[in-house]
GROMACS .gro file of C-alpha atoms in nm:
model
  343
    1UNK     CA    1   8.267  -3.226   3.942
    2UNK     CA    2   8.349  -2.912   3.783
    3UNK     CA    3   8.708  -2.854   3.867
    4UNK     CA    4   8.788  -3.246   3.729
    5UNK     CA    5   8.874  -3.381   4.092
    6UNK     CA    6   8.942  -3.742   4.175
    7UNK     CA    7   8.677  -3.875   4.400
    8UNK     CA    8   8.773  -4.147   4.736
    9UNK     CA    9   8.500  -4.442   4.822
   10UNK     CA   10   8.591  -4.373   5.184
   11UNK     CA   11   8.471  -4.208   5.513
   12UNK     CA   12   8.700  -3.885   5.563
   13UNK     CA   13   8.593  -3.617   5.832
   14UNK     CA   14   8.290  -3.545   5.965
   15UNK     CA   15   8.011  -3.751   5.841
   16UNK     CA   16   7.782  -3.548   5.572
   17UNK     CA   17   7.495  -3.440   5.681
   18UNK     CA   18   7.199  -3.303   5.505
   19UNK     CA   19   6.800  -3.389   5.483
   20UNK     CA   20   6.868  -3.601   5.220
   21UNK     CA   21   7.122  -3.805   5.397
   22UNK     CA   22   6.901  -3.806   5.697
   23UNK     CA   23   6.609  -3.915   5.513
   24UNK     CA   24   6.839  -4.207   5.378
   25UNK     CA   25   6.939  -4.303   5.704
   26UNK     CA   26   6.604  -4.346   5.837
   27UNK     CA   27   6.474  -4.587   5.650
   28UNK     CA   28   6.422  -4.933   5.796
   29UNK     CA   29   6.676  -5.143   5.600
   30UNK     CA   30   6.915  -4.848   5.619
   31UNK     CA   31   7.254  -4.950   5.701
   32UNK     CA   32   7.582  -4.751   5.763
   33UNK     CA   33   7.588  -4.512   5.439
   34UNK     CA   34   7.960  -4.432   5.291
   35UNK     CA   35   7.924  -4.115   5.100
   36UNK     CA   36   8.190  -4.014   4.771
   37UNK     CA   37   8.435  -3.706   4.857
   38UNK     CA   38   8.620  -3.479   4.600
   39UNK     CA   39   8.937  -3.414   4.672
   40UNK     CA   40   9.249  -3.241   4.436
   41UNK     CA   41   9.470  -3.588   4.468
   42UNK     CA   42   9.856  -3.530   4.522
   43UNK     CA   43   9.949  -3.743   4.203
   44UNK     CA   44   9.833  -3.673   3.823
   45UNK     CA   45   9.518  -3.849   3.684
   46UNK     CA   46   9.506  -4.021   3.361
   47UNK     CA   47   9.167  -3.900   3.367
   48UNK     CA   48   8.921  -3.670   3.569
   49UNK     CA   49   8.694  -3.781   3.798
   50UNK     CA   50   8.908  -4.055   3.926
   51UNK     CA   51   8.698  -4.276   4.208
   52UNK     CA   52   9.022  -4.443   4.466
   53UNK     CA   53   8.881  -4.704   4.660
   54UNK     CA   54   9.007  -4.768   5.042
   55UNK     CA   55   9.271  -4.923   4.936
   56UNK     CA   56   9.424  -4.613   4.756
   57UNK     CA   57   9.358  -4.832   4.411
   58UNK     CA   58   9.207  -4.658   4.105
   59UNK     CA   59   8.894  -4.846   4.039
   60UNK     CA   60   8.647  -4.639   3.820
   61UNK     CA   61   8.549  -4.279   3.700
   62UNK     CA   62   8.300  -4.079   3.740
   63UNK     CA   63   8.194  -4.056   3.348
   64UNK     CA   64   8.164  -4.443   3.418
   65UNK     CA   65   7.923  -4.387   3.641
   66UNK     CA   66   7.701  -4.167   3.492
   67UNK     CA   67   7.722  -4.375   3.186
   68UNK     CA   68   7.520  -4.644   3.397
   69UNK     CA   69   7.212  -4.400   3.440
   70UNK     CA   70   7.140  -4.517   3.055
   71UNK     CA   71   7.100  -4.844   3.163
   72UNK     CA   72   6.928  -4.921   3.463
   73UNK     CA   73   6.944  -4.574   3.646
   74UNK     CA   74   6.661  -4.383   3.440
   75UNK     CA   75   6.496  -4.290   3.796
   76UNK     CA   76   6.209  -4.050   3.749
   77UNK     CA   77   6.328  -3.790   4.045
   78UNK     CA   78   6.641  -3.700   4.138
   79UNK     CA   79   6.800  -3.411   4.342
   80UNK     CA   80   6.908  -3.067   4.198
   81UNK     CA   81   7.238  -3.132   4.242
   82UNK     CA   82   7.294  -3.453   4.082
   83UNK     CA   83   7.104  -3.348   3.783
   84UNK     CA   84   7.305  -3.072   3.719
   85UNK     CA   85   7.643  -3.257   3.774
   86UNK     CA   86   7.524  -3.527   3.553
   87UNK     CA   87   7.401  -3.272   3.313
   88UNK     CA   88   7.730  -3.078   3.270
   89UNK     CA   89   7.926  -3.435   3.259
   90UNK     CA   90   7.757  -3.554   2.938
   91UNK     CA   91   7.678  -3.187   2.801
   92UNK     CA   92   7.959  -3.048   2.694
   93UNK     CA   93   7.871  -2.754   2.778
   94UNK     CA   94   7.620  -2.741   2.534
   95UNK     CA   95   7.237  -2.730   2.510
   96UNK     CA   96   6.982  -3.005   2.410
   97UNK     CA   97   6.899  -2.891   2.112
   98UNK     CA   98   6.650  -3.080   1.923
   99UNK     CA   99   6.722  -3.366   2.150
  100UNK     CA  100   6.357  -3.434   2.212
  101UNK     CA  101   6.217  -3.414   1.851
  102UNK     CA  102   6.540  -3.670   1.721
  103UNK     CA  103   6.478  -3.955   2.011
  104UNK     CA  104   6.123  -3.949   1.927
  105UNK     CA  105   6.187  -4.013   1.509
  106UNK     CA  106   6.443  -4.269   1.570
  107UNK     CA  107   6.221  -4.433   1.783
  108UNK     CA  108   5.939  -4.428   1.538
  109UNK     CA  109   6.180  -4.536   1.247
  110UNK     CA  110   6.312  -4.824   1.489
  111UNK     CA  111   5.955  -4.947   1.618
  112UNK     CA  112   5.877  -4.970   1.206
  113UNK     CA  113   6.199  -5.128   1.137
  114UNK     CA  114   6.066  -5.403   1.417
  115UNK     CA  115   5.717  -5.438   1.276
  116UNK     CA  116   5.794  -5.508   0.913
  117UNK     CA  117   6.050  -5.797   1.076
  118UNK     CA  118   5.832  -5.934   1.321
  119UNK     CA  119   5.444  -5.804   1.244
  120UNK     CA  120   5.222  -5.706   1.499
  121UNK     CA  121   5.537  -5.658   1.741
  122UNK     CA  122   5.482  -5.311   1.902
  123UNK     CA  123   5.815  -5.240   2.108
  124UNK     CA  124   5.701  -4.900   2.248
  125UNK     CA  125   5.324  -4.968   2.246
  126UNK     CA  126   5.033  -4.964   1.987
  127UNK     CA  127   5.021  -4.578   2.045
  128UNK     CA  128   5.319  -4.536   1.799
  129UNK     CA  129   5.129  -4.626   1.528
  130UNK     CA  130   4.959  -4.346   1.569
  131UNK     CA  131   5.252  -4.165   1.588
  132UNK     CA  132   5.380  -4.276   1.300
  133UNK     CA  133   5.143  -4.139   1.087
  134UNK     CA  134   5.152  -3.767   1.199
  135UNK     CA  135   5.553  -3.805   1.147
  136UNK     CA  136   5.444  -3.898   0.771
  137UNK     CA  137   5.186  -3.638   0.758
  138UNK     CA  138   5.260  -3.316   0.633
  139UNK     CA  139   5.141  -3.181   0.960
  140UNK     CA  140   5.362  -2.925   1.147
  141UNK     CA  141   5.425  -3.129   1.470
  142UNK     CA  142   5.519  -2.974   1.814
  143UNK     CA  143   5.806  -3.147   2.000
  144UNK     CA  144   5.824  -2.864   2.275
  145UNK     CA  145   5.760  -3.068   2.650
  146UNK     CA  146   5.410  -2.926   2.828
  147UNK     CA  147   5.309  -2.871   3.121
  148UNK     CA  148   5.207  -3.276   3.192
  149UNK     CA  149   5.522  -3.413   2.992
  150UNK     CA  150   5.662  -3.341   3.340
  151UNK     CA  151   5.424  -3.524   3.570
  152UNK     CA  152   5.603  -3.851   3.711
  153UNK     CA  153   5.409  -4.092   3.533
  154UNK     CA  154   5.462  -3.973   3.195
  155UNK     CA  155   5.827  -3.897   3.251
  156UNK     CA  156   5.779  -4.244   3.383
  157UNK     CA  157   5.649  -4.379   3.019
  158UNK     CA  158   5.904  -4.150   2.821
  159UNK     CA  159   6.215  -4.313   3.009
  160UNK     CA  160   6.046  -4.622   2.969
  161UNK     CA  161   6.043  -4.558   2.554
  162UNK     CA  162   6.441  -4.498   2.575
  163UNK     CA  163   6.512  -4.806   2.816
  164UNK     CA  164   6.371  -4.993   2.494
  165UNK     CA  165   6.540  -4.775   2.281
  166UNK     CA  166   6.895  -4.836   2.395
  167UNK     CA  167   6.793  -5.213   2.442
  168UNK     CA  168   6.693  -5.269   2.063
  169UNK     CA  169   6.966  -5.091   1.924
  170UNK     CA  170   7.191  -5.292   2.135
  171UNK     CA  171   7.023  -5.610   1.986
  172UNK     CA  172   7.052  -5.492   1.579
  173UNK     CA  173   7.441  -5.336   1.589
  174UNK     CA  174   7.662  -5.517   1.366
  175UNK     CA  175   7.884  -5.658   1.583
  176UNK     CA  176   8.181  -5.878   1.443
  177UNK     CA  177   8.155  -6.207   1.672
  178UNK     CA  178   7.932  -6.088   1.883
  179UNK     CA  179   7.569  -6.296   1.907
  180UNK     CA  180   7.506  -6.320   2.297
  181UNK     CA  181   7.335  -6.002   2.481
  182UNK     CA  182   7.560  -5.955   2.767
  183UNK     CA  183   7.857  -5.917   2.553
  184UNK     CA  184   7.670  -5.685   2.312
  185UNK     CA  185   7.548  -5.475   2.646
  186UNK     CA  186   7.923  -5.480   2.793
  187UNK     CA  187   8.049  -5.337   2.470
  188UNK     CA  188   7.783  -5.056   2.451
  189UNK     CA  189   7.826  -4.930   2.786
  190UNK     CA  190   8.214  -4.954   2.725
  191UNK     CA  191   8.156  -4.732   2.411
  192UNK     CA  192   7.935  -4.492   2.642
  193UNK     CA  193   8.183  -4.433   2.903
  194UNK     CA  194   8.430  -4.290   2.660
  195UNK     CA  195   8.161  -4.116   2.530
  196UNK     CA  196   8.045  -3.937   2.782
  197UNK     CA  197   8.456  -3.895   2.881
  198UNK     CA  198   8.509  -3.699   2.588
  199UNK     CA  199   8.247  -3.432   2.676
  200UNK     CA  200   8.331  -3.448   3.072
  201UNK     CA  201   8.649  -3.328   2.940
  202UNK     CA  202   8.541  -3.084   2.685
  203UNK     CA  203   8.311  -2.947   2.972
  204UNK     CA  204   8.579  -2.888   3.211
  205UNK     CA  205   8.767  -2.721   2.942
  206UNK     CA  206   8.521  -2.445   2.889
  207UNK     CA  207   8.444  -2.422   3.242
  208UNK     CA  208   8.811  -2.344   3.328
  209UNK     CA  209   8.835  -2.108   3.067
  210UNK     CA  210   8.529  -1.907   3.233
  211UNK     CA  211   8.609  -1.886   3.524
  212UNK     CA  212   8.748  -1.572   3.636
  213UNK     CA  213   8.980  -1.716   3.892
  214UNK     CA  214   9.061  -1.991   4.176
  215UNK     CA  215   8.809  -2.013   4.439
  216UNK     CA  216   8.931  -2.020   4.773
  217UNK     CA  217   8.849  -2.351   4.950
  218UNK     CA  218   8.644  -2.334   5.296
  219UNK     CA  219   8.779  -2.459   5.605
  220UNK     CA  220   8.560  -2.785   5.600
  221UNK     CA  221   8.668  -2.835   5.213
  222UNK     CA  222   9.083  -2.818   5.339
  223UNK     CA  223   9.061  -3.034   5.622
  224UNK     CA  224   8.875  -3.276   5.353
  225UNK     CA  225   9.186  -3.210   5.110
  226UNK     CA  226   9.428  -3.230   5.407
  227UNK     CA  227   9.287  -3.569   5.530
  228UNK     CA  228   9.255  -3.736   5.193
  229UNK     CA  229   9.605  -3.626   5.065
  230UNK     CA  230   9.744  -3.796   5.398
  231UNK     CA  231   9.572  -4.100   5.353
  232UNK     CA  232   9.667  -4.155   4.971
  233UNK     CA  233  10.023  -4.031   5.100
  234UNK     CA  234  10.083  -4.204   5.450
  235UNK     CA  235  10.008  -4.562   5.597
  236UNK     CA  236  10.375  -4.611   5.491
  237UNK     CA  237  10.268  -4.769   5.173
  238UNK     CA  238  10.405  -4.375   5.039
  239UNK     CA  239  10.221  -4.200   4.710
  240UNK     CA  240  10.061  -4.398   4.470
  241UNK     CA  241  10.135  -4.404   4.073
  242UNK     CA  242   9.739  -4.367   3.980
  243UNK     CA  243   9.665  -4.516   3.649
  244UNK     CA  244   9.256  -4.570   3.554
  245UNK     CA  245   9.438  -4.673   3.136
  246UNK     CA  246   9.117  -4.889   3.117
  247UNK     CA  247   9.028  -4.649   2.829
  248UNK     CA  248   9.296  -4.462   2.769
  249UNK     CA  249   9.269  -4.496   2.400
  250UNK     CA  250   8.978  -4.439   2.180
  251UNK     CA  251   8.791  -4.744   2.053
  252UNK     CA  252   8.853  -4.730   1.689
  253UNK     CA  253   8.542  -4.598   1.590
  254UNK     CA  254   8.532  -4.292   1.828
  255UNK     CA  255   8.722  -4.019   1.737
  256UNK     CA  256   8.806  -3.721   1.951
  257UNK     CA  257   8.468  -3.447   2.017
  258UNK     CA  258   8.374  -3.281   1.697
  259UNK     CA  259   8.366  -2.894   1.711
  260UNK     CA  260   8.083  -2.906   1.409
  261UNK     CA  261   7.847  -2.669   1.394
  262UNK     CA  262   7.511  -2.677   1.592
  263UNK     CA  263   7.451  -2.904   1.896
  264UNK     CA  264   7.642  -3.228   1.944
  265UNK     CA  265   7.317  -3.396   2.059
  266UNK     CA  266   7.151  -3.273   1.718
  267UNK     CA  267   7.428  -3.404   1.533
  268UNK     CA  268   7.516  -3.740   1.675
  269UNK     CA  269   7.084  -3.839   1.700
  270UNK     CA  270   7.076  -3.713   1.339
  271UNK     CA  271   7.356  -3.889   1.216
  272UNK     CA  272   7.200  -4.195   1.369
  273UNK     CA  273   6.892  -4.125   1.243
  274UNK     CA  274   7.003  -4.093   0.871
  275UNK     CA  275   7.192  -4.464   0.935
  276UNK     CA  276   6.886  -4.620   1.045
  277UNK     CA  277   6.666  -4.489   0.725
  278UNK     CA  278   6.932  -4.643   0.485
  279UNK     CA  279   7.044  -5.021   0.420
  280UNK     CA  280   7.217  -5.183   0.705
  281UNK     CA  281   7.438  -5.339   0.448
  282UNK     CA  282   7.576  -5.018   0.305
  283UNK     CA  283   7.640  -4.843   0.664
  284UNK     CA  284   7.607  -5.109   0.965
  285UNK     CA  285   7.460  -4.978   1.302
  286UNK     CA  286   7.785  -4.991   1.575
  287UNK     CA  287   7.829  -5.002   1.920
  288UNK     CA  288   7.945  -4.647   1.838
  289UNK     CA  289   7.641  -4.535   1.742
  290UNK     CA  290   7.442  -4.698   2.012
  291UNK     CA  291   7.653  -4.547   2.251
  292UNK     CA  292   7.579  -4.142   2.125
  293UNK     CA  293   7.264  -4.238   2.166
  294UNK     CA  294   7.259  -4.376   2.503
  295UNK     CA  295   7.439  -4.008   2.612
  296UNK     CA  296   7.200  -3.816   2.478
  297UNK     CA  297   6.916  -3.997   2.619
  298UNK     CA  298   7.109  -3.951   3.007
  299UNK     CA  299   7.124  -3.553   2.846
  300UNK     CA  300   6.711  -3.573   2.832
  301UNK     CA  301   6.689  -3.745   3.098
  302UNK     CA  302   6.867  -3.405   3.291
  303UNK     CA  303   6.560  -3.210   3.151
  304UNK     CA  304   6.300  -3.394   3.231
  305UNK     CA  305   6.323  -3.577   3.572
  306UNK     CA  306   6.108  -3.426   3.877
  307UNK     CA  307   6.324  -3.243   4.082
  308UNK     CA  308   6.331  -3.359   4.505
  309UNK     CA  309   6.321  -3.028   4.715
  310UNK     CA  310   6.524  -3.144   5.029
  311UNK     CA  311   6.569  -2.809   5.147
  312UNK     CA  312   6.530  -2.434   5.038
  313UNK     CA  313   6.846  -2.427   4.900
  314UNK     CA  314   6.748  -2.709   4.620
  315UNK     CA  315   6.449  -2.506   4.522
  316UNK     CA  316   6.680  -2.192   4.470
  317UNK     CA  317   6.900  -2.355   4.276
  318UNK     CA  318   6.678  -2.514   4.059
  319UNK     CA  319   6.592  -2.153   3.912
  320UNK     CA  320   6.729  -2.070   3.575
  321UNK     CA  321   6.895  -2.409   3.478
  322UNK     CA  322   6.628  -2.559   3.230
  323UNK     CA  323   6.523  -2.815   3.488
  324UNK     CA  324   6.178  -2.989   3.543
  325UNK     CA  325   5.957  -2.739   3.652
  326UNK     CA  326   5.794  -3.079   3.834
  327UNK     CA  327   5.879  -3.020   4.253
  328UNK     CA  328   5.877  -3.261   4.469
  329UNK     CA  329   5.917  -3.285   4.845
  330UNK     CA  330   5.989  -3.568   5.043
  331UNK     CA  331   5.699  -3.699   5.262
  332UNK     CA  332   5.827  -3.675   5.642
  333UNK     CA  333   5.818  -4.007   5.812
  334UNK     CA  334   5.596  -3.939   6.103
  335UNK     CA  335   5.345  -3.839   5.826
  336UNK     CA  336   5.332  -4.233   5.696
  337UNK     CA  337   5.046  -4.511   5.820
  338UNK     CA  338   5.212  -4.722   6.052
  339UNK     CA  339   5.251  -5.018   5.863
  340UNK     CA  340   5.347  -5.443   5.984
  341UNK     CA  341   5.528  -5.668   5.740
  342UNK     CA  342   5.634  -6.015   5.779
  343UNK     CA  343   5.897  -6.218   5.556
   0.00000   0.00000   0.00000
C-alpha cells in the first residue's frame, strides 16, 4: 500500500499462506479463498491502488475500499497489518489529533439537535444526556482513551455511536433533489472515496520523500511482479489502457488537501462542528461534510480496534504505532465444544 501499487482480484503464484489464512480456511462454510496481490502494473494508473479484476478490467481502488469500513465495516478486531494500511490510507501521514474529543461534541450537539426536533428521541442512548451536561459545565473534561475504552465491548458501543453518527448526518445534509436514503448514502460514500483519495495520495507523497531509497524486491515478490505483468500483458488480448476516471475530478465541493496548520482531522471535525452549532439556513450541512467525517471516524477507528495476534510477528509489530494496547489471539479450533446444528 505504501509504494501506490495497483492491486489484481486474481490467484497468481503460490497460494498465501499464513495462520490467518489458515484459520479462514478452516472454518465450516469456508470455501476456496482468492486473496488481493500488489503488483507495480506495466501501464500508468489514473490513480493508486488500482484493484484489475480477472479480466484485466479496472474495477475499483483501494481508497474505495477502505471508504466502506465507515459504513458497514466498523469490526471491533482486526489484524496489525490491515490497521496500519488502513491507517496510513486515510491519515495523511498525520496524527489523530483531537480526533476523539471532536467526534464526541458533534455527537452531543447532533443527539440535541434530534431531541429538540423529535423529544424524548435519544439516538445514542439516554447516557448522553448526561453527557451533555458536563460538555456545558465548566468542568475540565478528559477525552484521553483508558485502559477499558479498549475492551471489545466498549469499543463495541463507541463504533456503535459513529455508525449513528454517519447515519444521521447522512439523513439532515442539504441535498438538492435528493429525499430517498439510498441515494443520500450513495452520494456520501462517493464523497468519502475521494476523500480518503486525496490523503492516500498525500500519504504516499511523504512516504516517497522519506524513504532513503528503492527496496530491492524478494524473489517471491518478482515472480509475483513477473506473473502479473504477463497476465495483464499476454493472453493475446496485448497491454491494457487502464482508466479507473470514475472520480477523476473533484466533486465541486472538495477541493484539493489543505496544508493548514494543525491536524487535518482537527480541522475538518471542527469545521463541522462550528456548521452544526449555527443555522442550517445560513451554511447547509453537505455530503462534503458528511464525508470528512466519515474519514476521520475510519482514522479512530485505526486507534481503537483490538488488535488479532496471529503470530509473533503481529505482536512485534504492533509496538510503537499508537495501536490498541487490547491483544487478542485466536482460539485454536480443537480448543472449541463440539457443537451439532441443523437448518
Amino acid at each position: 500500500m505504501k509504494s501506490g501499487s495497483a492491486i489484481a482480484d486474481l490467484p497468481i503464484g503460490n497460494a498465501m499462506s499464513n495462520a490467518a489464512t489458515r484459520y479462514l480456511t478452516n472454518l465450516p462454510s469456508s470455501e476456496d479463498n482468492n486473496y488481493y496481490k500488489a503488483f507495480c502494473p506495466p501501464q500508468v494508473l489514473s490513480q493508486p491502488g488500482t484493484i484489475y479484476n480477472r479480466a484485466r478490467q479496472p474495477i475499483s481502488t483501494w481508497a474505495d475500499a477502505v471508504a466502506g469500513i465507515a459504513f458497514g465495516g466498523l469490526v471491533p478486531l482486526a489484524g496489525t497489518q490491515l490497521i496500519q494500511a488502513v491507517r496510513f490510507t486515510v491519515s495523511g501521514g498525520e496524527g489523530l489529533g483531537r480526533g476523539n474529543e471532536l467526534l464526541e461534541r458533534i455527537i452531543n450537539v447532533v443527539d440535541e439537535q434530534t431531541a429538540k426536533w423529535l423529544p424524548g428521541l435519544h439516538l445514542f442512548g439516554r447516557q448522553q444526556v448526561s453527557f451533555g451536561s458536563l460538555y456545558r459545565s465548566t468542568l475540565l473534561i478528559d477525552f484521553y482513551l483508558s485502559e477499558t475504552d479498549y475492551d471489545v465491548r466498549n469499543v463495541v458501543w463507541r463504533l456503535d455511536r459513529y455508525s449513528t453518527l454517519i447515519e444521521r448526518l447522512t439523513a439532515a445534509y442539504q441535498g438538492e433533489g435528493i429525499d430517498d436514503a439510498t441515494t443520500r448514502s450513495k452520494e456520501v460514500y462517493e464523497r468519502t472515496c475521494y476523500e480518503i483519495q486525496l490523503y492516500f495520495n498525500q500519504a504516499l507523497g511523504r512516504h516517497n520523500n522519506q524513504r532513503p531509497g528503492p527496496r530491492g524486491l524478494s524473489p517471491r515478490e518478482k515472480s509475483t511482479q513477473y506473473n502479473l505483468n504477463s497476465f495483464f500483458q499476454g493472453g493475446g488480448r496485448g497491454g491494457h489502457e487502464t482508466n479507473t476516471g470514475d472520480r477523476a475530478s473533484p466533486p465541486s465541493e472538495i477541493g484539493p488537501v489543505e496544508q493548514s496548520e494543525g491536524s487535518s482531522v482537527d480541522n475538518d471535525l471542527q469545521g463541522v462542528l462550528n456548521l452544526l452549532s449555527q443555522d442550517p439556513a445560513d451554511r447547509p450541512l453537505t455530503a462534503a461534510h458528511v464525508a470528512k467525517v466519515a474519514r476521520c471516524i475510519i482514522m479512530m477507528w485505526t486507534y481503537i480496534v483490538g488488535v488479532m495476534v496471529w503470530e509473533k510477528e503481529d505482536e512485534e509489530d504492533a509496538h510503537g504505532d499508537a495501536l490498541s494496547p487490547s491483544r487478542y489471539k485466536p482460539v485454536p479450533f480443537g480448543d472449541l465444544p463440539d457443537v451439532s446444528a441443523w437448518r
